[in-house]
mmCIF file with all atom_site columns, C-alpha atoms in Angstrom:
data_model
loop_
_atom_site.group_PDB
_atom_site.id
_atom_site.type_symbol
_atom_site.label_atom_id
_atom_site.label_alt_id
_atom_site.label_comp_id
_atom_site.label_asym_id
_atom_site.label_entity_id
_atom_site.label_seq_id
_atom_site.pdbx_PDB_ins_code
_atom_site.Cartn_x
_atom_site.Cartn_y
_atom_site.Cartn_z
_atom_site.occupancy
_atom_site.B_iso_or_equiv
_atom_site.pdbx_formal_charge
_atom_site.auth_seq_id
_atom_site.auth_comp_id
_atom_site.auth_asym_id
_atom_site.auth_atom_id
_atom_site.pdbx_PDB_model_num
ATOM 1  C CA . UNK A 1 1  ? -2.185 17.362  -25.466 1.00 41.00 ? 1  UNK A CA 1
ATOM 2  C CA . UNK A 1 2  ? -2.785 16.702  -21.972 1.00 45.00 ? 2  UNK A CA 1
ATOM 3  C CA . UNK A 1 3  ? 0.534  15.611  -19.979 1.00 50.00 ? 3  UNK A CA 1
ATOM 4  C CA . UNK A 1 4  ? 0.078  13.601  -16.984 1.00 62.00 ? 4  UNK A CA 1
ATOM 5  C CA . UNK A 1 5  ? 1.495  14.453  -13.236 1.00 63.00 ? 5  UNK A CA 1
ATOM 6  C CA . UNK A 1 6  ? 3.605  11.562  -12.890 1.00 58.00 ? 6  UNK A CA 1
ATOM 7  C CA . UNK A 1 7  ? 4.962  12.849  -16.324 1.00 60.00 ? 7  UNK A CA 1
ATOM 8  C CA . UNK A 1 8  ? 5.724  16.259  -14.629 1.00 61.00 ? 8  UNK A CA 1
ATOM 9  C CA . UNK A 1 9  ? 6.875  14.366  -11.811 1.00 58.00 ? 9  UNK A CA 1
ATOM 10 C CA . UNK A 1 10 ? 9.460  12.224  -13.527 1.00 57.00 ? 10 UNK A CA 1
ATOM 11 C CA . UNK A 1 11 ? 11.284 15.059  -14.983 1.00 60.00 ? 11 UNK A CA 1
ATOM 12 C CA . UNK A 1 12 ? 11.020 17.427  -12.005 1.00 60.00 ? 12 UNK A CA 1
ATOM 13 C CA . UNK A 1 13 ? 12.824 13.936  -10.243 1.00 57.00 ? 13 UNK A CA 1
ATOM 14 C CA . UNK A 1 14 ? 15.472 13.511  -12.942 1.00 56.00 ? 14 UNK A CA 1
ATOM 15 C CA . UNK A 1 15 ? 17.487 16.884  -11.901 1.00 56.00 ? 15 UNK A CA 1
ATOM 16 C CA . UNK A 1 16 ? 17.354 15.808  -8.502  1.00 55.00 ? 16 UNK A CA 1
ATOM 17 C CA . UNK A 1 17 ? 19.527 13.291  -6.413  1.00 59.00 ? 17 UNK A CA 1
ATOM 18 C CA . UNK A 1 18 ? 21.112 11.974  -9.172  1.00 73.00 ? 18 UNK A CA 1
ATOM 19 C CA . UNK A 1 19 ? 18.902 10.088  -11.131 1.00 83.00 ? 19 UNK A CA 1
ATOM 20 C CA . UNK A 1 20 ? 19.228 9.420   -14.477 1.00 86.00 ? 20 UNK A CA 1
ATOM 21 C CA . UNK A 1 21 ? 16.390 9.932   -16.409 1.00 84.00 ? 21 UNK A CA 1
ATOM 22 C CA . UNK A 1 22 ? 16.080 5.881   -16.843 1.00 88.00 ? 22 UNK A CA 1
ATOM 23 C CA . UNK A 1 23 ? 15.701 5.472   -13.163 1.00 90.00 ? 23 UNK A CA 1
ATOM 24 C CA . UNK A 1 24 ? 13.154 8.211   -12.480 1.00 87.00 ? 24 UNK A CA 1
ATOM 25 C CA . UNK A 1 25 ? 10.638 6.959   -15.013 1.00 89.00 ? 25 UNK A CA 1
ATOM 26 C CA . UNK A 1 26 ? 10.875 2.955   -13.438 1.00 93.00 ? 26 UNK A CA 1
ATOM 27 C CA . UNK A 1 27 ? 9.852  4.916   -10.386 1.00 92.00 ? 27 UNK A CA 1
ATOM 28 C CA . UNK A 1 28 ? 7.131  6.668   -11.829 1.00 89.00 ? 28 UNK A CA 1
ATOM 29 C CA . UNK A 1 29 ? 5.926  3.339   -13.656 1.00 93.00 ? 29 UNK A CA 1
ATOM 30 C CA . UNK A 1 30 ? 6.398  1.732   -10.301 1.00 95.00 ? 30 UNK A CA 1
ATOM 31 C CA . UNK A 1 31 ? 4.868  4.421   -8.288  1.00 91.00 ? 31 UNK A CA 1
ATOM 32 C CA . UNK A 1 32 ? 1.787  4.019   -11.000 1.00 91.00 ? 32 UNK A CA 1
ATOM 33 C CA . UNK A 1 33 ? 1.495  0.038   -11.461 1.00 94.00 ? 33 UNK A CA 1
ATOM 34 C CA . UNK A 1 34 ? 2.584  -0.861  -8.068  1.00 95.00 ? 34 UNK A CA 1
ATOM 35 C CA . UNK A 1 35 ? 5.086  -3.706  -7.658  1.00 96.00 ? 35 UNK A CA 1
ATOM 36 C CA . UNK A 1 36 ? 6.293  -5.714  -10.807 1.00 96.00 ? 36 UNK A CA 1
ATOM 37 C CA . UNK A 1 37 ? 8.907  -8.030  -11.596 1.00 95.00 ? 37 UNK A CA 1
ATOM 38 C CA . UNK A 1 38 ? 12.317 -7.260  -13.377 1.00 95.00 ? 38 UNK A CA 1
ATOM 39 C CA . UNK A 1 39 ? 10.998 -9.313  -16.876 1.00 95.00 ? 39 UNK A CA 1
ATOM 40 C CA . UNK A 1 40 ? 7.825  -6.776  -16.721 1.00 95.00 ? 40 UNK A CA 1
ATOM 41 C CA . UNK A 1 41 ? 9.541  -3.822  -15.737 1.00 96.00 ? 41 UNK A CA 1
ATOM 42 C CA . UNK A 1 42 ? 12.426 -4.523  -18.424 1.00 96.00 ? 42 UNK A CA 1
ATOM 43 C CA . UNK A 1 43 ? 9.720  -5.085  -20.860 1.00 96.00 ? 43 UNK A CA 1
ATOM 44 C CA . UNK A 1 44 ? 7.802  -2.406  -20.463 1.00 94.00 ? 44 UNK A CA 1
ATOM 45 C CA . UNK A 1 45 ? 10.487 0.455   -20.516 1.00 93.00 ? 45 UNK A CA 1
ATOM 46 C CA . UNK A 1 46 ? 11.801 -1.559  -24.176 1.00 93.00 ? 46 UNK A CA 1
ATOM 47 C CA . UNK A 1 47 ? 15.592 -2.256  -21.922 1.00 94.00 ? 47 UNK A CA 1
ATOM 48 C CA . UNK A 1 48 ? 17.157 -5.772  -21.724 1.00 96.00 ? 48 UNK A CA 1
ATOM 49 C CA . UNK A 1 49 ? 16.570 -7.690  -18.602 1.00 95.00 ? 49 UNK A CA 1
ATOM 50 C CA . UNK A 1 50 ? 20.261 -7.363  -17.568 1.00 96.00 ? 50 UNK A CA 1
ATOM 51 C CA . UNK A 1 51 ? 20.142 -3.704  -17.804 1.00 96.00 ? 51 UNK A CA 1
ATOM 52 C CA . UNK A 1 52 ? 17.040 -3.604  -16.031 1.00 96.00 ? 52 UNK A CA 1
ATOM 53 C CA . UNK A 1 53 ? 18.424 -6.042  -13.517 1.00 96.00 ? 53 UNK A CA 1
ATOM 54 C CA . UNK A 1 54 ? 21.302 -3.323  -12.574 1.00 97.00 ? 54 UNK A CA 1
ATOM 55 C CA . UNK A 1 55 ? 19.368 -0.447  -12.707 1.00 96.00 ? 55 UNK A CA 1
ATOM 56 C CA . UNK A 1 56 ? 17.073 -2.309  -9.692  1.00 97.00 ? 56 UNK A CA 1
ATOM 57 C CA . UNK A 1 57 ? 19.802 -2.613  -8.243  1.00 97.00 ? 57 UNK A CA 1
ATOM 58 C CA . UNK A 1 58 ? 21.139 0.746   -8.610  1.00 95.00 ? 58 UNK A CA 1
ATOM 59 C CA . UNK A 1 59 ? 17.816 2.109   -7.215  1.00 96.00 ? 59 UNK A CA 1
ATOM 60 C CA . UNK A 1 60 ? 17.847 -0.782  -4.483  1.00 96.00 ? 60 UNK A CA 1
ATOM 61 C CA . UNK A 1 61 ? 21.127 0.613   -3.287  1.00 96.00 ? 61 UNK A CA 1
ATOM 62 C CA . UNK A 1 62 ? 20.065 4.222   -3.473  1.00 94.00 ? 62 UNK A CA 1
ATOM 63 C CA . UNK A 1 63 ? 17.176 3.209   -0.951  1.00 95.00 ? 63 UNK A CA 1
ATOM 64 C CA . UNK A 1 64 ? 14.419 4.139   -3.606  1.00 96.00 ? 64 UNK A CA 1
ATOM 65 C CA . UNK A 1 65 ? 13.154 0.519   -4.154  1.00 97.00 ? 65 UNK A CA 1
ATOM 66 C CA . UNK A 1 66 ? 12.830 -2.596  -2.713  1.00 97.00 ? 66 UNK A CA 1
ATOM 67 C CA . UNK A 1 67 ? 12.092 -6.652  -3.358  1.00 96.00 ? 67 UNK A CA 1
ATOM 68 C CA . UNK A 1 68 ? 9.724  -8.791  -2.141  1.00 94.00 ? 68 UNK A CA 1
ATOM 69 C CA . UNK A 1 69 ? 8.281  -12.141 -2.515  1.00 92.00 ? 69 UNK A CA 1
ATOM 70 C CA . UNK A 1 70 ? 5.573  -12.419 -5.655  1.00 89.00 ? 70 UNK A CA 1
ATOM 71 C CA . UNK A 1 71 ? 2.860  -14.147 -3.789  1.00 90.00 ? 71 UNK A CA 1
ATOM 72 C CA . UNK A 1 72 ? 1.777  -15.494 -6.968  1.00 89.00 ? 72 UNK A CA 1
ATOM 73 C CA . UNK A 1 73 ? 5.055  -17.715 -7.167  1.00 88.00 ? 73 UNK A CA 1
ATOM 74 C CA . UNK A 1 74 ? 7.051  -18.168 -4.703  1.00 84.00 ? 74 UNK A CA 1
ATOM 75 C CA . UNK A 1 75 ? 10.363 -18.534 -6.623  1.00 88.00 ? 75 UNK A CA 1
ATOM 76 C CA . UNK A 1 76 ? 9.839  -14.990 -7.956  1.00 89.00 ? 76 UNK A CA 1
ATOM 77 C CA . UNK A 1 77 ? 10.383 -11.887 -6.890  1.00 93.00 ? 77 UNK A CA 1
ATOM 78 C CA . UNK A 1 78 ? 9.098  -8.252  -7.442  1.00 96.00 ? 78 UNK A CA 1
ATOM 79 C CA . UNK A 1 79 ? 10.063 -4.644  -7.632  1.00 97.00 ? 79 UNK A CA 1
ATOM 80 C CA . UNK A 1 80 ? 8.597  -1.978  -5.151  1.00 97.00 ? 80 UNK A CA 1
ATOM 81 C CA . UNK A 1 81 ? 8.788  2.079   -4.542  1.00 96.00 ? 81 UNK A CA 1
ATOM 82 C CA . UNK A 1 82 ? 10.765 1.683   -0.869  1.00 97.00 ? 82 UNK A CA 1
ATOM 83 C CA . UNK A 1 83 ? 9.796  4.049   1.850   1.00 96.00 ? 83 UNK A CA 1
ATOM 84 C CA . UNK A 1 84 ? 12.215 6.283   0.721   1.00 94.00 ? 84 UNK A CA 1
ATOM 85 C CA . UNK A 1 85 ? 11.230 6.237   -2.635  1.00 92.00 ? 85 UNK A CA 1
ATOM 86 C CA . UNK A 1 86 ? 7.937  7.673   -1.439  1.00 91.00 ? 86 UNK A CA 1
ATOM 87 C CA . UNK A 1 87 ? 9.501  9.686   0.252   1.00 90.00 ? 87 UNK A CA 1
ATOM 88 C CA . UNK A 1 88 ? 11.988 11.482  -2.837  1.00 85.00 ? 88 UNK A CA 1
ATOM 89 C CA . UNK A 1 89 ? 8.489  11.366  -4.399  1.00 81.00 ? 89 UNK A CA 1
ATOM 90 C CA . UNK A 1 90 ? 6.494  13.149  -1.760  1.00 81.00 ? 90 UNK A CA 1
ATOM 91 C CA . UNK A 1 91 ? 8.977  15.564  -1.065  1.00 79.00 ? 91 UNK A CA 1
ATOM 92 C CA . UNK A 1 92 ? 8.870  16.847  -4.822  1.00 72.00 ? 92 UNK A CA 1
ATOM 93 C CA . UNK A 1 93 ? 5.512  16.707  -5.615  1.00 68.00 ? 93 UNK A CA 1
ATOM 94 C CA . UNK A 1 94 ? 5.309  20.036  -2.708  1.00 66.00 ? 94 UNK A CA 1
ATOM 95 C CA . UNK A 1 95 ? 8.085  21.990  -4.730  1.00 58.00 ? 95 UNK A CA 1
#
């Protein structure tokens, strides 16, 4: 069975800074997809969109990821690995 890096990488994240093991793999799926919005994100992980909707924001306030404008619709929004999300995730692929 062949496990992938950003599988590696999610649970060598989830001891680290606090994240919960929820939060680490949005950042991997982010980190792999690229931007998305709440409804796909929620959808994808099999969580509510509420419960996706605070753990954004959880990661939002943590500095880990950010929202912009969907330039496919305007009224929408989506998800993105911030700066320092790259950062948390640069810093532990070296360890």
């Amino acid at each position: 069975m062949l496990v992938s890096s950003a599988d590696l990488m999610w649970r060598h994240l989830a001891d680290r800074k606090g994240l919960s093991a929820s939060a680490t793999l949005v950042l991997v799926r982010l980190n792999r997809e690229g931007p998305m919005r709440v409804t796909a994100l929620a959808e994808a992980e099999g969580a509510s969109q509420s419960g996706m909707t605070q753990l954004v924001q959880r990661l939002e306030q943590q500095g880990l990821v950010e929202r912009c404008s969907d330039p496919d619709d305007g009224r929408a929004c989506l998800v993105k690995v911030s700066e320092g999300g790259r950062d948390l995730w640069e810093e532990r692929a070296v360890l």
